[in-house]
Coordinates of C-alpha atoms and ligand atoms in Angstrom, one line a residue:
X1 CA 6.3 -47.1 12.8
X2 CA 9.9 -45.7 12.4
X3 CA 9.8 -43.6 9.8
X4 CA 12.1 -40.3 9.0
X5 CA 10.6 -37.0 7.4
X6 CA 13.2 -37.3 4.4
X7 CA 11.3 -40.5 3.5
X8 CA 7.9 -38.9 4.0
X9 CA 9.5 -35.9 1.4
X10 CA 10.4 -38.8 -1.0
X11 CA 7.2 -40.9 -0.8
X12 CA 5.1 -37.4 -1.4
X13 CA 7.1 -36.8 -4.6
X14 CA 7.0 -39.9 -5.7
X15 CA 2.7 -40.6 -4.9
X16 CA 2.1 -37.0 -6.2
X17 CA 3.8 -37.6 -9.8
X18 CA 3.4 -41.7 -9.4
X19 CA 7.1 -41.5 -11.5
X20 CA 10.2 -42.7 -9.5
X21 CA 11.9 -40.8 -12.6
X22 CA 10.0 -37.8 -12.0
X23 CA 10.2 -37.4 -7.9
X24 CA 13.5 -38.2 -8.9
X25 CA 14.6 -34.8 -11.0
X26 CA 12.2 -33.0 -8.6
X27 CA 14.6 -34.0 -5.7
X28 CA 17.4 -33.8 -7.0
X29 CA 18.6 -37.3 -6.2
X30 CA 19.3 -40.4 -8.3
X31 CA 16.6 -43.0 -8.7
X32 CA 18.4 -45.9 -7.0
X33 CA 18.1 -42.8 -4.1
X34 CA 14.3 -42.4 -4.0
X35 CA 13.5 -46.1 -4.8
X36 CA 15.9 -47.0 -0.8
X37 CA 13.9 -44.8 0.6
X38 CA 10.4 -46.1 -0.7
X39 CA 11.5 -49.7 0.4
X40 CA 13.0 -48.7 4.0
X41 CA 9.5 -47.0 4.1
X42 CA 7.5 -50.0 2.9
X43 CA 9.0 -51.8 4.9
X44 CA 8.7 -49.6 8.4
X45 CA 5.0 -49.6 7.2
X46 CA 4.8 -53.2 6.8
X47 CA 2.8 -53.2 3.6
X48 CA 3.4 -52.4 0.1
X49 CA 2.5 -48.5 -1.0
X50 CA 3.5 -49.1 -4.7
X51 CA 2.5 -51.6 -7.6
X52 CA 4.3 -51.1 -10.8
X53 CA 2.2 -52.3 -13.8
X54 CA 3.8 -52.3 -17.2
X55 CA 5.7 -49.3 -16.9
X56 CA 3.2 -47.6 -14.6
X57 CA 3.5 -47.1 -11.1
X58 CA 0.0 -47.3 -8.9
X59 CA -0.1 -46.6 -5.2
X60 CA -1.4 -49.5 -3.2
X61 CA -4.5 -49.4 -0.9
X62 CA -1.5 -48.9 2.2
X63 CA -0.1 -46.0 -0.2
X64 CA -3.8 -44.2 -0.5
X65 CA -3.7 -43.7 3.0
X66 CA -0.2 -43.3 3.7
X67 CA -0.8 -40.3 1.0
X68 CA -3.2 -38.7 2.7
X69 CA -1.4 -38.6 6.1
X70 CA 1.6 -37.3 4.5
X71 CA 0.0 -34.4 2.6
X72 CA -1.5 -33.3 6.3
X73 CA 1.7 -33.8 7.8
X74 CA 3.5 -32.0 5.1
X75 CA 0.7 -29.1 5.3
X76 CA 1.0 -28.9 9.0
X77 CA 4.7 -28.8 8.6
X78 CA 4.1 -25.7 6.5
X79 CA 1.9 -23.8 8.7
X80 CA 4.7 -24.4 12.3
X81 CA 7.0 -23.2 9.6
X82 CA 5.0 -19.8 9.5
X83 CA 4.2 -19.1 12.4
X84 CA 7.5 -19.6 13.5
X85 CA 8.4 -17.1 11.4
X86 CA 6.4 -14.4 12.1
X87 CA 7.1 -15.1 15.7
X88 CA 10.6 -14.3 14.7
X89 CA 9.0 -11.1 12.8
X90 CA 7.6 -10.3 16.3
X91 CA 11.0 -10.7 18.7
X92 CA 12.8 -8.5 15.8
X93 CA 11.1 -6.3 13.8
X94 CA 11.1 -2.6 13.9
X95 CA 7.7 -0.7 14.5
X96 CA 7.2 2.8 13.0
X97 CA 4.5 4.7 14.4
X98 CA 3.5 8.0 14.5
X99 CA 0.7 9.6 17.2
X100 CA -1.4 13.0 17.6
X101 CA 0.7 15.3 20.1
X102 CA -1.8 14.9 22.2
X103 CA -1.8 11.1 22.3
X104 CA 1.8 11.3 23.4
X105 CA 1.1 11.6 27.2
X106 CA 0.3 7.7 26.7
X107 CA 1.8 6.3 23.9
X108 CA 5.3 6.1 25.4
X109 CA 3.6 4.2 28.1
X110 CA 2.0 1.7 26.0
X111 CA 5.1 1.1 24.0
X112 CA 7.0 0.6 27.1
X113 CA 4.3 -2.2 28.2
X114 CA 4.3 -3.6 24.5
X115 CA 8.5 -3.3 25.0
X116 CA 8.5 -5.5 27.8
X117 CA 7.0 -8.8 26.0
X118 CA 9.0 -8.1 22.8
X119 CA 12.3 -7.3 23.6
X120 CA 14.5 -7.2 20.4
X121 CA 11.8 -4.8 19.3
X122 CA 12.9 -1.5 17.8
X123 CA 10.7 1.7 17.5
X124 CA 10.6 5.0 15.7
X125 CA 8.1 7.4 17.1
X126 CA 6.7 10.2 15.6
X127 CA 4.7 13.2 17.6
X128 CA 2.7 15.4 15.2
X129 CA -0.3 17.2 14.8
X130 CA -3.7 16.1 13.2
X131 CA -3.2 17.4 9.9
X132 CA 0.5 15.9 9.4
X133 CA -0.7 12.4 10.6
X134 CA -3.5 12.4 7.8
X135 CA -0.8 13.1 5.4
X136 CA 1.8 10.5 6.5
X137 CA -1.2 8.3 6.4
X138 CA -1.9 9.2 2.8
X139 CA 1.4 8.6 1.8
X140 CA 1.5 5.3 3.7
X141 CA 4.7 6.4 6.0
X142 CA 4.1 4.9 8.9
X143 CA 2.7 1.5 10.0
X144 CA 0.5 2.8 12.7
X145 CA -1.3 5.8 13.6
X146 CA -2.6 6.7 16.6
X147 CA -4.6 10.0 16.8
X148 CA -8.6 11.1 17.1
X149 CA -11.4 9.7 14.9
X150 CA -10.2 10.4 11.1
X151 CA -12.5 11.5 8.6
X152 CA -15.0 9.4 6.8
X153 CA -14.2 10.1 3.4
X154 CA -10.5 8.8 3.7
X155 CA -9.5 5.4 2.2
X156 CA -8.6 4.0 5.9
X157 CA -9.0 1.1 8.5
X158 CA -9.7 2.5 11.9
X159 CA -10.8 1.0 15.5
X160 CA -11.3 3.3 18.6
X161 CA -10.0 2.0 21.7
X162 CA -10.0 4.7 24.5
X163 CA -11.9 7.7 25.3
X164 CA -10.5 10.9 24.8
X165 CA -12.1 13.6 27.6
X166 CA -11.6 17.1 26.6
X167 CA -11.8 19.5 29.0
X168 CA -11.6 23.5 30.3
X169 CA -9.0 24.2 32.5
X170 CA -7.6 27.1 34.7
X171 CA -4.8 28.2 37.3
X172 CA -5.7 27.3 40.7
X173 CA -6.5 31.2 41.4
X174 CA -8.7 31.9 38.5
X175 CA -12.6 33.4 39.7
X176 CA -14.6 30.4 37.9
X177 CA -12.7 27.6 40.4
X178 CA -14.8 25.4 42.4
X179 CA -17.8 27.4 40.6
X180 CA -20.8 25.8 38.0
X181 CA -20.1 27.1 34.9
X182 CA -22.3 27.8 32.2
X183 CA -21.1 27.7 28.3
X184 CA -22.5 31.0 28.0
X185 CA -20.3 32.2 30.8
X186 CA -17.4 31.0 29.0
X187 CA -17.8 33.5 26.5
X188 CA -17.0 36.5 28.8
X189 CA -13.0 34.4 29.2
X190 CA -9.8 34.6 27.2
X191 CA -9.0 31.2 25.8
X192 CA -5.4 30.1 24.4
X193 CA -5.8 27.2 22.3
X194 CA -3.8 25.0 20.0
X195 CA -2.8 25.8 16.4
X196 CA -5.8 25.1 13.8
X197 CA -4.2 21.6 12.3
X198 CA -4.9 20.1 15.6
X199 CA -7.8 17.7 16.4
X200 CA -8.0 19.3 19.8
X201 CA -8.8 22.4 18.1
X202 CA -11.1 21.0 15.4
X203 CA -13.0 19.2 18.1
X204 CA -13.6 22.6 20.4
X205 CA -14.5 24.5 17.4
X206 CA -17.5 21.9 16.3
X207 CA -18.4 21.9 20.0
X208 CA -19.0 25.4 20.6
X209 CA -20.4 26.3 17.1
X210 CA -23.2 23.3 17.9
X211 CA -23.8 24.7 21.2
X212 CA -24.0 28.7 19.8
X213 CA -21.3 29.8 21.9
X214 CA -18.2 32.3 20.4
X215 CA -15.2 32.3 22.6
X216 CA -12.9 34.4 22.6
X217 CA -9.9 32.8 21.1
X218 CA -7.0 35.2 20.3
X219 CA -3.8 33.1 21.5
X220 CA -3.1 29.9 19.9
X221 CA 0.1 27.8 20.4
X222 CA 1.4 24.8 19.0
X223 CA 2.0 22.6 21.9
X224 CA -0.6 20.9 24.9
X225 CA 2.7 22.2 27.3
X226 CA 2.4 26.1 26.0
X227 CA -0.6 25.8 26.6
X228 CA -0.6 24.3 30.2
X229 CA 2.2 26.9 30.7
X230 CA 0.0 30.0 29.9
X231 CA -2.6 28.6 31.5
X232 CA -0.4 28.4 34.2
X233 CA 0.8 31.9 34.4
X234 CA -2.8 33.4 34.4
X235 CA -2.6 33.8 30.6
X236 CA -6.6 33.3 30.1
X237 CA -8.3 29.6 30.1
X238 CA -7.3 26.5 28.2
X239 CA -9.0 23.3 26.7
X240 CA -7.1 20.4 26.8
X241 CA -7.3 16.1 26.3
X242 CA -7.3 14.9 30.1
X243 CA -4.8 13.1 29.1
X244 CA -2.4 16.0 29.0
X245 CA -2.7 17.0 32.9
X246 CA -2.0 13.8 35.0
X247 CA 1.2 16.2 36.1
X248 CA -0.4 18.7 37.0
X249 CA -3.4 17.7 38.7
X250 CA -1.4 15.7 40.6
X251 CA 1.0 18.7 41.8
X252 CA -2.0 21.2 42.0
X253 CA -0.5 23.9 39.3
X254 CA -4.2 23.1 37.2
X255 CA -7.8 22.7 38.1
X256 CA -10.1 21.0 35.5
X257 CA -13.5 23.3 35.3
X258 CA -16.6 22.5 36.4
X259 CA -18.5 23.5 32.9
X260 CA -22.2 22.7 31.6
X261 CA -22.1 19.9 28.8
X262 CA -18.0 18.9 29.1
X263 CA -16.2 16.7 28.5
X264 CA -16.1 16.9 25.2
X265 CA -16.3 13.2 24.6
X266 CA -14.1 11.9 22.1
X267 CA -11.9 8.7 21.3
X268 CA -8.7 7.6 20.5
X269 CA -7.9 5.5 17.5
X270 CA -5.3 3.2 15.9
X271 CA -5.1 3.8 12.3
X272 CA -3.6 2.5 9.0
X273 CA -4.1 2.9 5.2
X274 CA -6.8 0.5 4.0
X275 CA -5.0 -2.7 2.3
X276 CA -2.3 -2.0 4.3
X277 CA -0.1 -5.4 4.7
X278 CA 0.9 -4.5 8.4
X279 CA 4.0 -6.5 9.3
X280 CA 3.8 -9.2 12.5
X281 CA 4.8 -6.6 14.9
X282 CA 2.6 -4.3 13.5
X283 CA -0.2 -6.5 14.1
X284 CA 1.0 -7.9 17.1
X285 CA 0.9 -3.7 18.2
X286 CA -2.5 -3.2 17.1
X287 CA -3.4 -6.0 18.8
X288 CA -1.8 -4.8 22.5
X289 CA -3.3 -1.0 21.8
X290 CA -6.9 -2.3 21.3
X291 CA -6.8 -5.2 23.8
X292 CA -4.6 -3.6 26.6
X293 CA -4.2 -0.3 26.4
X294 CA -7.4 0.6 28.4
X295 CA -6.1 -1.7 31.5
X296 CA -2.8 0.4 30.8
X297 CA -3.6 3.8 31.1
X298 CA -6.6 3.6 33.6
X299 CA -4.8 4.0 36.9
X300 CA -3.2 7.6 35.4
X301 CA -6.7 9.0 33.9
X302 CA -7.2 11.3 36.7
X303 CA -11.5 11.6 35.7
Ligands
PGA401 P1 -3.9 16.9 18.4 O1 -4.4 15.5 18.6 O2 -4.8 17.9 19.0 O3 -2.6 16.9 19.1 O4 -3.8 17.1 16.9 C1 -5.6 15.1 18.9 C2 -6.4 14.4 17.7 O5 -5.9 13.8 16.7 O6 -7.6 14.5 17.8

């Protein structure tokens, strides 16, 4: 059957209203117009698809069925339409993320990755603390977050998708090296840790408060690297994601601590207001950080 898809368009109009008059104005073409293109379609078809009674028009038997085809040709039509669309939404959209300071060590990794299958993808990245991301997240700023496990009592959609070791660590020359350690022990060291809106920080404080233990904790810094640094330099011990040492390891400037009970064992997450409309990339992001991001990263964790 040789038929075109501006004949289809016409037939629809005029089987939907069953008016020539009124597919017509719909169109906007002249009725001589829409009745050429029902008869070069009767006659591809080979049978009639219209009977006029009076002055009401009926559809045939042949038009029943041609009908139906044409409504799921015309719906399919629709749906290529959108996801051609957001295809396009995926080659060139612009992702807006922000992610925990911690969860930097990876995320540029990941983006990279997602950067290669999308490549007239634009990002803005934002490296913050805990407490600023559940404020951007509040506000609905960003179109991703990626950070530690939010609380419970905020309005938002979260799925974990990595773990998160945290872990003691020292300077090569420090006493407790290549030693057991016991929690208890730990309280006779100098920590430096992180500034109080971090998660880091949050998650140590729960952990040693379950487990009875009061360290001493008189430096804090606002960075994982100042805190590597005076770590580094003999400053006192640190605790730290795993995540935040594949340098150094690697170089021997840090040693990760043998200690009762660690890691800490906590998980990374990708975040966004509940209700959120995320946008194709964002989605197609989410997506690539929950179903890839494991296979990413696993040949750097150096547990
Ligand atoms: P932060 O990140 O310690 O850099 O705030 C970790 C987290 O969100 O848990």
């Amino acid at each position: 059957m040789n038929v075109t898809f501006r004949q289809l368009k016409v037939f629809e109009a005029v089987a939907r209203q069953l008016s020539f008059t009124h597919a017509a104005q719909e169109l906007h073409l002249s009725q001589p117009a829409v009745s050429m293109q029902i008869k070069q379609l009767e006659e591809s078809a080979g049978l009639p698809l219209f009977e006029q009674l009076g002055k009401k028009v009926y559809l045939t038997e042949a038009g029943k069925e041609m009908y139906h085809y044409c409504r799921s040709i015309a719906s399919q039509l629709e749906e290529a339409e959108e996801v051609l669309g957001q295809l396009k939404g995926i080659q060139r959209g612009h992702l807006d993320i922000a992610v925990a300071s911690t969860a930097n060590y990876f995320a540029t990794r990941l983006l990279a990755a997602f950067a290669k299958q999308h490549e007239g993808v634009s990002f803005s990245l934002d490296v913050t603390n805990r407490e600023s991301l559940l404020r951007q997240l509040e506000q609905n700023d960003k179109d991703l977050v990626i950070m530690g496990r939010p609380p419970e009592n905020v309005n938002l959609e979260m799925e974990a998708f990595m773990e998160n070791p945290l872990v003691v660590i020292a300077s090569p020359e420090h006493p407790l090296v290549g030693k057991k350690v016991t929690l208890n022990r730990l309280q006779k060291e100098s920590f430096v840790v992180r500034e109080a809106g971090s998660g880091t920080r949050i998650a140590m404080e729960r952990f040693f408060s379950e487990h009875g233990v009061r360290l001493q904790t008189g430096m804090e810094m606002t960075s994982n690297e100042a805190i590597k640094q005076a770590v580094d330099a003999g400053l006192g011990l640190g605790i730290v994601s795993i995540h935040t040492l594949a340098l150094e390891l690697e170089l021997g400037r840090l040693v990760v601590l043998e200690v009762k009970e660690f890691p800490i064992l906590r998980h990374w997450y990708v975040v966004h207001r509940k209700g959120k409309r995320l946008s194709p990339i964002a989605t197609a992001f989410r997506q690539f950080v929950l179903s890839e991001a494991t296979n990413i990263l696993q040949s750097k964790n150096p547990l």
